[in-house]
Structure formats: structure tokens, C-alpha cells
Amino acid sequence: MKTTVVGFPRIGENRELKVATESYFRGDITQEELVDKGKQLRRMHWNLLKEKGISLIPSNDFSFYDTTLDTAVLLNIIPKRFLDLKLSPLDTYFALARGYQGKAGDVTALPMKKWFNTNYHYLTPEFEETTEVKVAGTKLFDEYLEAKALGIETKPVVLGPFTLIKLATFNGTTEEAQLQGLITAYKEIIATLNELGAQWIQLDEPSLVKDISEEDRELFLTIYQELTADSRTVKLLLQTYFGDVRDIYADLLAVGVDGIGLDLVEGKKTLELIKTLGFPQNKQLFAGVVNGKNIWRNDYRQTLGILEQLPQEQLVLSTSCSLLHVPFSVEQEVFPEETAQHFAFAKEKLSELTELAAIVDQTAGALINEPLAANQQLFRSERVLENKKLARKVAGLTEADFQRQPAFEERSIVQKYTLDLPILPTTTIGSFPQTREVKATRAKFKKAAISKETYQEFLEGKIADCVAFQEEIGLDVLVHGEFERNDMVEYFGENLEGFLFSKNAWVQSYGTRCVKPPIIWGDVSRKRPITVAWSAFAQQLTNKPVKGMLTGPVTILNWSFPREDISIKESTLQIALAIQEEVLDLEANGIKIIQIDEAALREKLPLRRSDWYQEYLDWAIPAFRLVHSKVAVQTQIHTHMCYSEFADILPAIDQMDADVISFEASRSNLSLLEALNAHHFQTAVGPGVYDIHSPRVPSVVELTTTIKTLLEKIPVEKLWINPDCGLKTRGEKETFASLENMTQAASQVREALVYEPVRE
Ligand code: GLN
Ligand code: ZN
């Protein structure tokens, strides 16, 4: 039985790639040193997979930023404005990813979007009129040859043309106009790898698990009929993940690829499809049975039960998706053995694959009995004790617990009167730059190198400076700056019962940004107030309102590794009850505005539209309402989302029943704003007026223009002015400059609004 993985984490066991890339961005290391680091990491990872006995080892799953961007660059899909910078290829690549502001010019980055239902983000390829698709890059081939030179035969991985088209934007050109060029380029890629002697090529086509229209189907067939027409010795693997391919399964079977990768973990219908519609004898079935997204051990008995129902001779055991979404290894952790044995990170999943393969093959005789027995033992016993009191509380929730009173219109009048904010109120999303100093001091405190008092004093100093700065530049609603937080989810998890924390379980979120999701180990409850002291401290420094800052239950769940022994709905309601206690404590301590971030609300939205409400929104939105349903009429509830793609779920967003919502807008188009109008969206909105994912500083003129554009679509009494997202990843200098420009722009527009009618 052969084994493979869809992809392997590239960031390195200790985030070496992040460290090196950021050093390069700062100018501390050379391009050559960075390239070398990449090489070193690839070698380590290939060797690890080899040692673990994985038969088909992927290559080109490595990336300096994002593999979708790699594919765009490979195919010469680089907008002219980036080429005009005339930077080195690597710097052009980073300019596409992060924007560029310097001697060569000033360009914003390509839009970044959520990668399907994960917390990974990809950069959106952009076709324009002058785009001439051709095989322009060599990374794919170089990395294949690099592995080969190390004595490792790999399976080069590249994003497939169907998904590339689905994810891309077309500016001044169309899909039809670009299609033939794309197909030709992919054919060339296949031909080149064929010549180089590759045995397998993996084309990733996750878009196939979504709802497929008749047009999509035709597009898919056109592409794959052409791609598979030429004779070749290299085998083509059409890899899908993140769900089942129910709309196009029959067509997949009909095209001339040599292997099909199917997700048997998230793909609820995958097994049924194979059993009812069959699987052709001339293809290999890459069975994604090891979960690439969660960190729990694979239940071998259950997996073997699935494998039994599949055509044995054609199987290759694989992961459900790339292991990019799980941390590197449990080995680095210090969990007690009883706990650790329940986890499998990327490295351990490799062993699961080879153990499962050996069990299926029955090759190793007695040797295989041991892992099987140990695995069965693990799943026989109850892992955690139930909190009975909490279970009763959750079961006893009624309609009224999920509904804030009075209704929005009535509240908004009271709030307008009590908060007394100017029109176009300015605010930020919460965090201020986490400087080296902040991180270093927190690290010292964690290591007990400084006392609790020293740490507290330090944080209070930071808060005081932050409040003073915000007053100075004239922001209207202040924040305390979130200096005490490492991460918006981890921080809450650490202060709630039921979470476990890893030391090093980092997962790439985008580019060099990694997150360390907490693990929901048991039932969740609040031990003590979490944020109240910080918010209250900041509030007594100023007469302006200070926003309390909380993370919402859906986001806490979605950015954690969830339990698999109870439903995610049940876990979310437990978290909601805990955060509700925090909301009420903030309110009792004089905080008038409370922001409950739901940055990750969309994360677990089913990829198929037809499942959105029933499977997800129908419980996720009420869980958010549960958090704020008991606050007083004058308390203003804000929420924040890190993206603007919710035109399609606007009614659900409105049903969150917040008073204000801020969201990302600067990197995406403004079409959402029209949708807000069309839906008579009631919540006030703060579409981000500048991109915080990039270090560039927007000018006052630029920001004034943006605000005016927003005002064309949004009634002035509903509009808030704020950046896209929290500022913690940014440097202080650019942040201060940007915020100052933002408040200036807001006051200029306000003045214009006041005086213009007079002049007329
Ligand atoms: N309040 C959080 C912050 O500013 C929100 C972050 C986020 O949306 N990802 O950091
Ligand atoms: Zn955000």
C-alpha cells in the first residue's frame, strides 16, 4: 500500500522560514541567504518524509509566501504595475504579496483571501488585458530537480487550472480570452515534467468540492480533456480536498487522469459516491483518510472500516488535505503522556499513514498489532469528564437568551444621545503594534524573569501612552491597545477553563504570519474576569469612551482545534456563555462600548451554499447573540470581521444584531456597500479605509477620497471610520502616521459636510 500527503508544512519546525523571510524584509539577510534557507528546509522536510516511509513525497508545496501566488508567477500572471517596479524576481514576488512602497514606486498588494474553509490565506491572481500566460517561472521544475539531486523522487504539486480560474480576478480581460493560453501553459508544464522524468504530477483542484454549475462543468471538461490528450509517461493526479465532489464525480472519473484524490474526512458523501457510482479500474484512488486539519489521532478502526469499502489494489493512502493546516510535531510539546497520546500533528500523521498502510498490507505481522491495539485503546476510554452543571445550563437556554432587547432602532437612538459621538466617528479595531519590547517583556513575564507587578506596570505604561496618542490625534472611540495579548484567541483560551496550549504548534495563516491555535480539550467555562482590569484602567485615563475588546465565541471556536467528541455547536455555546459573563462584567465596570470580534465567523461556513444555514449559520449567529443579549440599552455592541466577503450572508450578519460592524474593505472592491443598501442593512458599518496588511502609509488625500467614496454608498449617520483590522503586526512608525492621516481625513470630510451645504 502506497502512501502520500497532499502537502507538508513549509514554515519549518521552529518557524525558520518566517524568521528568515522577515529578516530579509528588514534587510538583515541577503536574498541569497533567504534562498538558501528555503533550500535547507525543503531538504529537511523531504528527508523526514522519506525516513517516515512516505512513498510519494510532494515537491513545490514549499513557498516563500503562498502557493497560489507561486502558480500565478509560474504562469506569468503578474499585473503590469508590479513589473513596472523593475525589481528582482523575488522582490517582485514579495511586492505582489505585500505591496511595495519605496524608491521603485508605490503599489498595493494583490487582494488576499481566505483559502476555502481554513484560516490560511492566498493571494488572488489577477489577469489583465496585457497578461500573456506562459510558463515563465522555473520554481516547480527546480524544486523537482533539487529533490532528485538529493536522491528523492517527488510528486510536483501545482494549483490546477480550474481552481486557478475560479480564484482569479479578470480585469479588462475575460476567462474565455485567457483560457486557451492557460491550457497551453499547463500542457507545457506537464510536458516539461514528463521530460524531466517525474512519475506523478499533482494538480490541486479544491474548487471542485464547491457547488458546480453546468458552465463550471463544461469548463472543467474542456480543460481536462485537453490536458490529458497528449501522450506522456508521467501520471496525473487530480487532487481535491475540503469536501466531496458530488456535483462532478462522474465527470472526474471520465477524464484521462491517472489518479484522483478524494477527501474522506470532510467529504461527507465521498464514500457513498465511490460505492454507488464506482471507481474506474484504470485509475488510482488517493484516499484522504488522515485528517489534514485537526490534531487528534486517527481512529484506525474507523479508518480501516472505510478502507475496506474501497478498491484495495488501486489505493494510495493520503491526507484529507495538505498538512499545511496542522503544526509540525507533538515531539516539541511538553504535554503529559496521557494528553500527548491523543495528538497527531504533521509529523505524527506521517507515521499514521505508514502504520495504516502496514496494517492494511498485513506485511509486518506482529509488528502491526501493537500500533493497532494502542490506537484502539486510545479510543475506548472517555477522554474528559463532563461539566454537568454547564451541560444543564446549555440545555436550558431559551429563545429569550438569544435576543437582545430593545430592538436596534430604539437602542441606536438612546446610544446616540448617551455616547454623543461626532458624525463619522473614528476608531481602531483594537490592537496597537506589538513591538519587540512588548513581546520581549511578555516573554520575560512568562519565564518568570520579571514579577507580575513589573509586568503590570509595563503594560499600564503602554496603555497610558496608547491612550495619550489616540487623544492627541483626535480619535473618538479609544482602545487600550491589547498589549497584554499574544493572540486574540489564545489570550481568551488561556483564561478560560477547558483549553490546552501548545508550546510550538504554529500554523501558517498567511505569508510569514503564523498562529498557534489553542486546543479545546474539555468543557469551556470562565474562571475569572479576563479583560476588565485593562479596559477599566484605560477608561479612567480619558473622558472619551474606551472600547472593551473581546473575541466572539464562533471565532474562538474556529481558530482553535475543536473537539471531535462533542459537536462544535455545543462547544460554541459553552464559549458564548463564558464570554457573556465577561461582557456583563465590562459593562458593570463602566465600559460603554464593547467590541466582540468575529474575525473568523465565515471560517467554517460550508463550502456549499446549500448547507450554509442549516449546517452552520442557524446556530453560529445565535451563539453570537447569546453573548450580548443581556446588556443594557445604552451599551453599544460592535463586532469586527477580517474580510468583506459577506454580501452573500448579509441577512445573517444583520441578525448578529450588533450596533456597529467593522470589516475589511480596502483590499477588496466596494460592491459590498451596494449590497448593504440593497438589503437595508441596519447595523452601522466601519469599512476599513486602509489596508493594515501592508506597511505603506496612506496619504490624507487618498483617505479623504476613500471616505467620500464610502459616503456615496453609505448614509453618513451609519458610517464609522477605521482601519481594516487590528494593528498589532505593524510597526509603530507607519501605524502612527497612518492613523494620524486617517483622523485628519475624517475631520476634513466632516468639515466639508458641514460647510458645503452652507456654501450652496
Ligand atoms: N481586536 C483585534 C485586534 O485588533 C481584532 C483582530 C482581528 O480581527 N484579527 O487585534
Ligand atoms: Zn480583523
GROMACS .gro file of C-alpha atoms in nm, residues 59-295:
model
  237
   59SER     CA    1   0.760   1.896  -0.402
   60ASN     CA    2   0.671   2.257  -0.483
   61ASP     CA    3   0.444   2.256  -0.179
   62PHE     CA    4   0.717   2.480  -0.043
   63SER     CA    5   0.657   2.853  -0.083
   64PHE     CA    6   0.815   3.177   0.025
   65TYR     CA    7   0.468   3.323   0.071
   66ASP     CA    8   0.181   3.140  -0.091
   67THR     CA    9   0.148   2.862  -0.345
   68THR     CA   10  -0.138   3.026  -0.533
   69LEU     CA   11   0.085   3.325  -0.587
   70ASP     CA   12   0.364   3.086  -0.691
   71THR     CA   13   0.135   2.942  -0.955
   72ALA     CA   14   0.042   3.287  -1.084
   73VAL     CA   15   0.409   3.380  -1.111
   74LEU     CA   16   0.493   3.049  -1.274
   75LEU     CA   17   0.233   3.130  -1.539
   76ASN     CA   18   0.338   3.492  -1.585
   77ILE     CA   19   0.014   3.625  -1.437
   78ILE     CA   20   0.176   3.937  -1.298
   79PRO     CA   21  -0.005   4.271  -1.335
   80LYS     CA   22   0.197   4.531  -1.519
   81ARG     CA   23   0.210   4.771  -1.226
   82PHE     CA   24   0.429   4.520  -1.045
   83LEU     CA   25   0.655   4.456  -1.341
   84ASP     CA   26   0.698   4.830  -1.380
   85LEU     CA   27   0.871   4.841  -1.044
   86LYS     CA   28   1.157   4.657  -1.215
   87LEU     CA   29   1.253   4.469  -0.902
   88SER     CA   30   1.433   4.136  -0.889
   89PRO     CA   31   1.204   3.836  -0.947
   90LEU     CA   32   1.198   3.758  -0.575
   91ASP     CA   33   1.120   4.116  -0.480
   92THR     CA   34   0.851   4.139  -0.746
   93TYR     CA   35   0.704   3.829  -0.589
   94PHE     CA   36   0.708   3.989  -0.244
   95ALA     CA   37   0.564   4.310  -0.387
   96LEU     CA   38   0.269   4.111  -0.522
   97ALA     CA   39   0.225   3.959  -0.179
   98ARG     CA   40   0.277   4.260   0.045
   99GLY     CA   41   0.264   4.571  -0.166
  100TYR     CA   42   0.562   4.792  -0.224
  101GLN     CA   43   0.642   5.146  -0.123
  102GLY     CA   44   0.992   5.272  -0.193
  103LYS     CA   45   1.230   5.410  -0.448
  104ALA     CA   46   1.089   5.200  -0.728
  105GLY     CA   47   0.729   5.307  -0.677
  106ASP     CA   48   0.414   5.265  -0.473
  107VAL     CA   49   0.184   4.969  -0.535
  108THR     CA   50  -0.068   4.794  -0.311
  109ALA     CA   51  -0.062   4.417  -0.276
  110LEU     CA   52  -0.287   4.172  -0.457
  111PRO     CA   53  -0.605   4.105  -0.261
  112MET     CA   54  -0.565   3.833  -0.004
  113LYS     CA   55  -0.849   3.592   0.059
  114LYS     CA   56  -0.937   3.307   0.286
  115TRP     CA   57  -0.836   2.971   0.146
  116PHE     CA   58  -1.166   2.781   0.132
  117ASN     CA   59  -1.280   2.690   0.483
  118THR     CA   60  -0.942   2.728   0.651
  119ASN     CA   61  -0.755   3.005   0.828
  120TYR     CA   62  -0.492   3.006   0.557
  121HIS     CA   63  -0.499   3.296   0.309
  122TYR     CA   64  -0.400   3.307  -0.054
  123LEU     CA   65  -0.326   3.594  -0.288
  124THR     CA   66  -0.574   3.645  -0.567
  125PRO     CA   67  -0.419   3.605  -0.913
  126GLU     CA   68  -0.513   3.895  -1.134
  127PHE     CA   69  -0.543   3.870  -1.510
  128GLU     CA   70  -0.542   4.195  -1.701
  129GLU     CA   71  -0.559   4.296  -2.062
  130THR     CA   72  -0.185   4.272  -2.112
  131THR     CA   73  -0.146   3.938  -1.935
  132GLU     CA   74   0.023   3.687  -2.156
  133VAL     CA   75   0.003   3.349  -1.991
  134LYS     CA   76   0.313   3.139  -2.046
  135VAL     CA   77   0.542   2.923  -1.843
  136ALA     CA   78   0.770   3.193  -1.713
  137GLY     CA   79   0.885   3.056  -1.380
  138THR     CA   80   1.108   2.763  -1.300
  139LYS     CA   81   1.043   2.702  -0.930
  140LEU     CA   82   0.825   2.397  -0.997
  141PHE     CA   83   1.095   2.231  -1.208
  142ASP     CA   84   1.386   2.349  -0.998
  143GLU     CA   85   1.244   2.202  -0.682
  144TYR     CA   86   1.171   1.872  -0.852
  145LEU     CA   87   1.532   1.857  -0.972
  146GLU     CA   88   1.663   1.974  -0.638
  147ALA     CA   89   1.495   1.680  -0.467
  148LYS     CA   90   1.611   1.444  -0.737
  149ALA     CA   91   1.969   1.557  -0.683
  150LEU     CA   92   1.923   1.459  -0.319
  151GLY     CA   93   1.814   1.116  -0.431
  152ILE     CA   94   1.445   1.180  -0.366
  153GLU     CA   95   1.187   1.129  -0.637
  154THR     CA   96   0.899   1.368  -0.576
  155LYS     CA   97   0.550   1.438  -0.690
  156PRO     CA   98   0.548   1.803  -0.803
  157VAL     CA   99   0.238   1.984  -0.684
  158VAL     CA  100   0.079   2.276  -0.860
  159LEU     CA  101  -0.254   2.451  -0.834
  160GLY     CA  102  -0.478   2.319  -1.111
  161PRO     CA  103  -0.617   2.539  -1.390
  162PHE     CA  104  -0.983   2.504  -1.294
  163THR     CA  105  -0.927   2.629  -0.940
  164LEU     CA  106  -0.685   2.895  -1.060
  165ILE     CA  107  -0.956   3.038  -1.285
  166LYS     CA  108  -1.214   3.016  -1.008
  167LEU     CA  109  -0.992   3.207  -0.765
  168ALA     CA  110  -0.858   3.467  -1.006
  169THR     CA  111  -0.996   3.806  -1.098
  170PHE     CA  112  -1.016   3.929  -1.457
  171ASN     CA  113  -0.960   4.297  -1.523
  172GLY     CA  114  -1.009   4.420  -1.877
  173THR     CA  115  -0.995   4.061  -1.993
  174THR     CA  116  -1.210   3.753  -1.954
  175GLU     CA  117  -1.187   3.393  -1.857
  176GLU     CA  118  -1.263   3.293  -2.216
  177ALA     CA  119  -0.989   3.516  -2.351
  178GLN     CA  120  -0.735   3.360  -2.118
  179LEU     CA  121  -0.844   3.000  -2.123
  180GLN     CA  122  -0.651   2.874  -2.423
  181GLY     CA  123  -0.331   3.036  -2.305
  182LEU     CA  124  -0.373   2.872  -1.969
  183ILE     CA  125  -0.437   2.530  -2.110
  184THR     CA  126  -0.134   2.560  -2.336
  185ALA     CA  127   0.083   2.662  -2.043
  186TYR     CA  128  -0.036   2.374  -1.826
  187LYS     CA  129   0.029   2.135  -2.113
  188GLU     CA  130   0.379   2.270  -2.131
  189ILE     CA  131   0.423   2.221  -1.757
  190ILE     CA  132   0.315   1.860  -1.791
  191ALA     CA  133   0.541   1.807  -2.092
  192THR     CA  134   0.840   1.955  -1.914
  193LEU     CA  135   0.792   1.746  -1.601
  194ASN     CA  136   0.742   1.445  -1.824
  195GLU     CA  137   1.074   1.514  -1.989
  196LEU     CA  138   1.244   1.561  -1.655
  197GLY     CA  139   1.128   1.215  -1.562
  198ALA     CA  140   0.864   1.291  -1.300
  199GLN     CA  141   0.637   0.998  -1.218
  200TRP     CA  142   0.342   1.186  -1.079
  201ILE     CA  143   0.214   1.544  -1.101
  202GLN     CA  144  -0.044   1.659  -0.853
  203LEU     CA  145  -0.291   1.919  -0.977
  204ASP     CA  146  -0.478   2.067  -0.682
  205GLU     CA  147  -0.840   2.133  -0.761
  206PRO     CA  148  -1.018   2.215  -0.436
  207SER     CA  149  -1.275   2.428  -0.618
  208LEU     CA  150  -1.432   2.104  -0.736
  209VAL     CA  151  -1.582   2.043  -0.391
  210LYS     CA  152  -1.800   2.351  -0.421
  211ASP     CA  153  -2.138   2.380  -0.593
  212ILE     CA  154  -2.066   2.316  -0.961
  213SER     CA  155  -2.280   2.481  -1.227
  214GLU     CA  156  -2.328   2.349  -1.578
  215GLU     CA  157  -2.080   2.612  -1.701
  216ASP     CA  158  -1.825   2.508  -1.443
  217ARG     CA  159  -1.867   2.152  -1.553
  218GLU     CA  160  -1.806   2.240  -1.915
  219LEU     CA  161  -1.505   2.446  -1.822
  220PHE     CA  162  -1.364   2.160  -1.622
  221LEU     CA  163  -1.420   1.911  -1.903
  222THR     CA  164  -1.270   2.140  -2.167
  223ILE     CA  165  -0.960   2.189  -1.958
  224TYR     CA  166  -0.904   1.831  -1.859
  225GLN     CA  167  -0.986   1.679  -2.194
  226GLU     CA  168  -0.716   1.895  -2.346
  227LEU     CA  169  -0.465   1.848  -2.065
  228THR     CA  170  -0.484   1.473  -2.087
  229ALA     CA  171  -0.484   1.449  -2.467
  230ASP     CA  172  -0.108   1.426  -2.524
  231SER     CA  173   0.075   1.103  -2.466
  232ARG     CA  174   0.300   1.102  -2.162
  233THR     CA  175   0.456   0.869  -1.911
  234VAL     CA  176   0.411   1.099  -1.614
  235LYS     CA  177   0.089   1.027  -1.427
  236LEU     CA  178  -0.158   1.299  -1.346
  237LEU     CA  179  -0.319   1.315  -1.006
  238LEU     CA  180  -0.628   1.530  -0.984
  239GLN     CA  181  -0.635   1.622  -0.617
  240THR     CA  182  -0.948   1.751  -0.444
  241TYR     CA  183  -0.993   1.840  -0.078
  242PHE     CA  184  -1.209   2.017   0.182
  243GLY     CA  185  -1.521   1.823   0.093
  244ASP     CA  186  -1.675   1.582  -0.154
  245VAL     CA  187  -1.715   1.628  -0.527
  246ARG     CA  188  -2.078   1.524  -0.551
  247ASP     CA  189  -2.161   1.760  -0.839
  248ILE     CA  190  -1.885   1.642  -1.067
  249TYR     CA  191  -1.780   1.299  -0.952
  250ALA     CA  192  -1.897   1.118  -1.264
  251ASP     CA  193  -1.708   1.363  -1.485
  252LEU     CA  194  -1.392   1.327  -1.282
  253LEU     CA  195  -1.399   0.957  -1.344
  254ALA     CA  196  -1.434   1.013  -1.715
  255VAL     CA  197  -1.132   1.236  -1.775
  256GLY     CA  198  -0.796   1.087  -1.865
  257VAL     CA  199  -0.611   1.149  -1.541
  258ASP     CA  200  -0.433   0.862  -1.370
  259GLY     CA  201  -0.525   0.928  -1.013
  260ILE     CA  202  -0.798   1.107  -0.825
  261GLY     CA  203  -0.751   1.239  -0.475
  262LEU     CA  204  -1.067   1.239  -0.265
  263ASP     CA  205  -1.132   1.368   0.084
  264LEU     CA  206  -1.286   1.102   0.304
  265VAL     CA  207  -1.276   1.315   0.618
  266GLU     CA  208  -1.462   1.634   0.530
  267GLY     CA  209  -1.620   1.483   0.223
  268LYS     CA  210  -1.936   1.355   0.380
  269LYS     CA  211  -2.056   1.195   0.058
  270THR     CA  212  -1.724   1.070  -0.077
  271LEU     CA  213  -1.765   0.710   0.033
  272GLU     CA  214  -2.121   0.695  -0.087
  273LEU     CA  215  -2.017   0.834  -0.427
  274ILE     CA  216  -1.747   0.574  -0.470
  275LYS     CA  217  -1.978   0.296  -0.365
  276THR     CA  218  -2.272   0.395  -0.576
  277LEU     CA  219  -2.101   0.529  -0.886
  278GLY     CA  220  -1.792   0.309  -0.868
  279PHE     CA  221  -1.431   0.390  -0.937
  280PRO     CA  222  -1.258   0.306  -1.267
  281GLN     CA  223  -1.006   0.023  -1.264
  282ASN     CA  224  -0.753   0.217  -1.465
  283LYS     CA  225  -0.710   0.492  -1.206
  284GLN     CA  226  -0.557   0.512  -0.866
  285LEU     CA  227  -0.764   0.634  -0.577
  286PHE     CA  228  -0.578   0.864  -0.341
  287ALA     CA  229  -0.783   0.816  -0.029
  288GLY     CA  230  -0.766   1.115   0.206
  289VAL     CA  231  -0.827   0.935   0.532
  290VAL     CA  232  -0.588   1.113   0.766
  291ASN     CA  233  -0.732   1.449   0.870
  292GLY     CA  234  -0.510   1.731   0.745
  293LYS     CA  235  -0.687   1.993   0.951
  294ASN     CA  236  -0.730   1.864   1.301
  295ILE     CA  237  -0.475   1.748   1.554
   0.00000   0.00000   0.00000
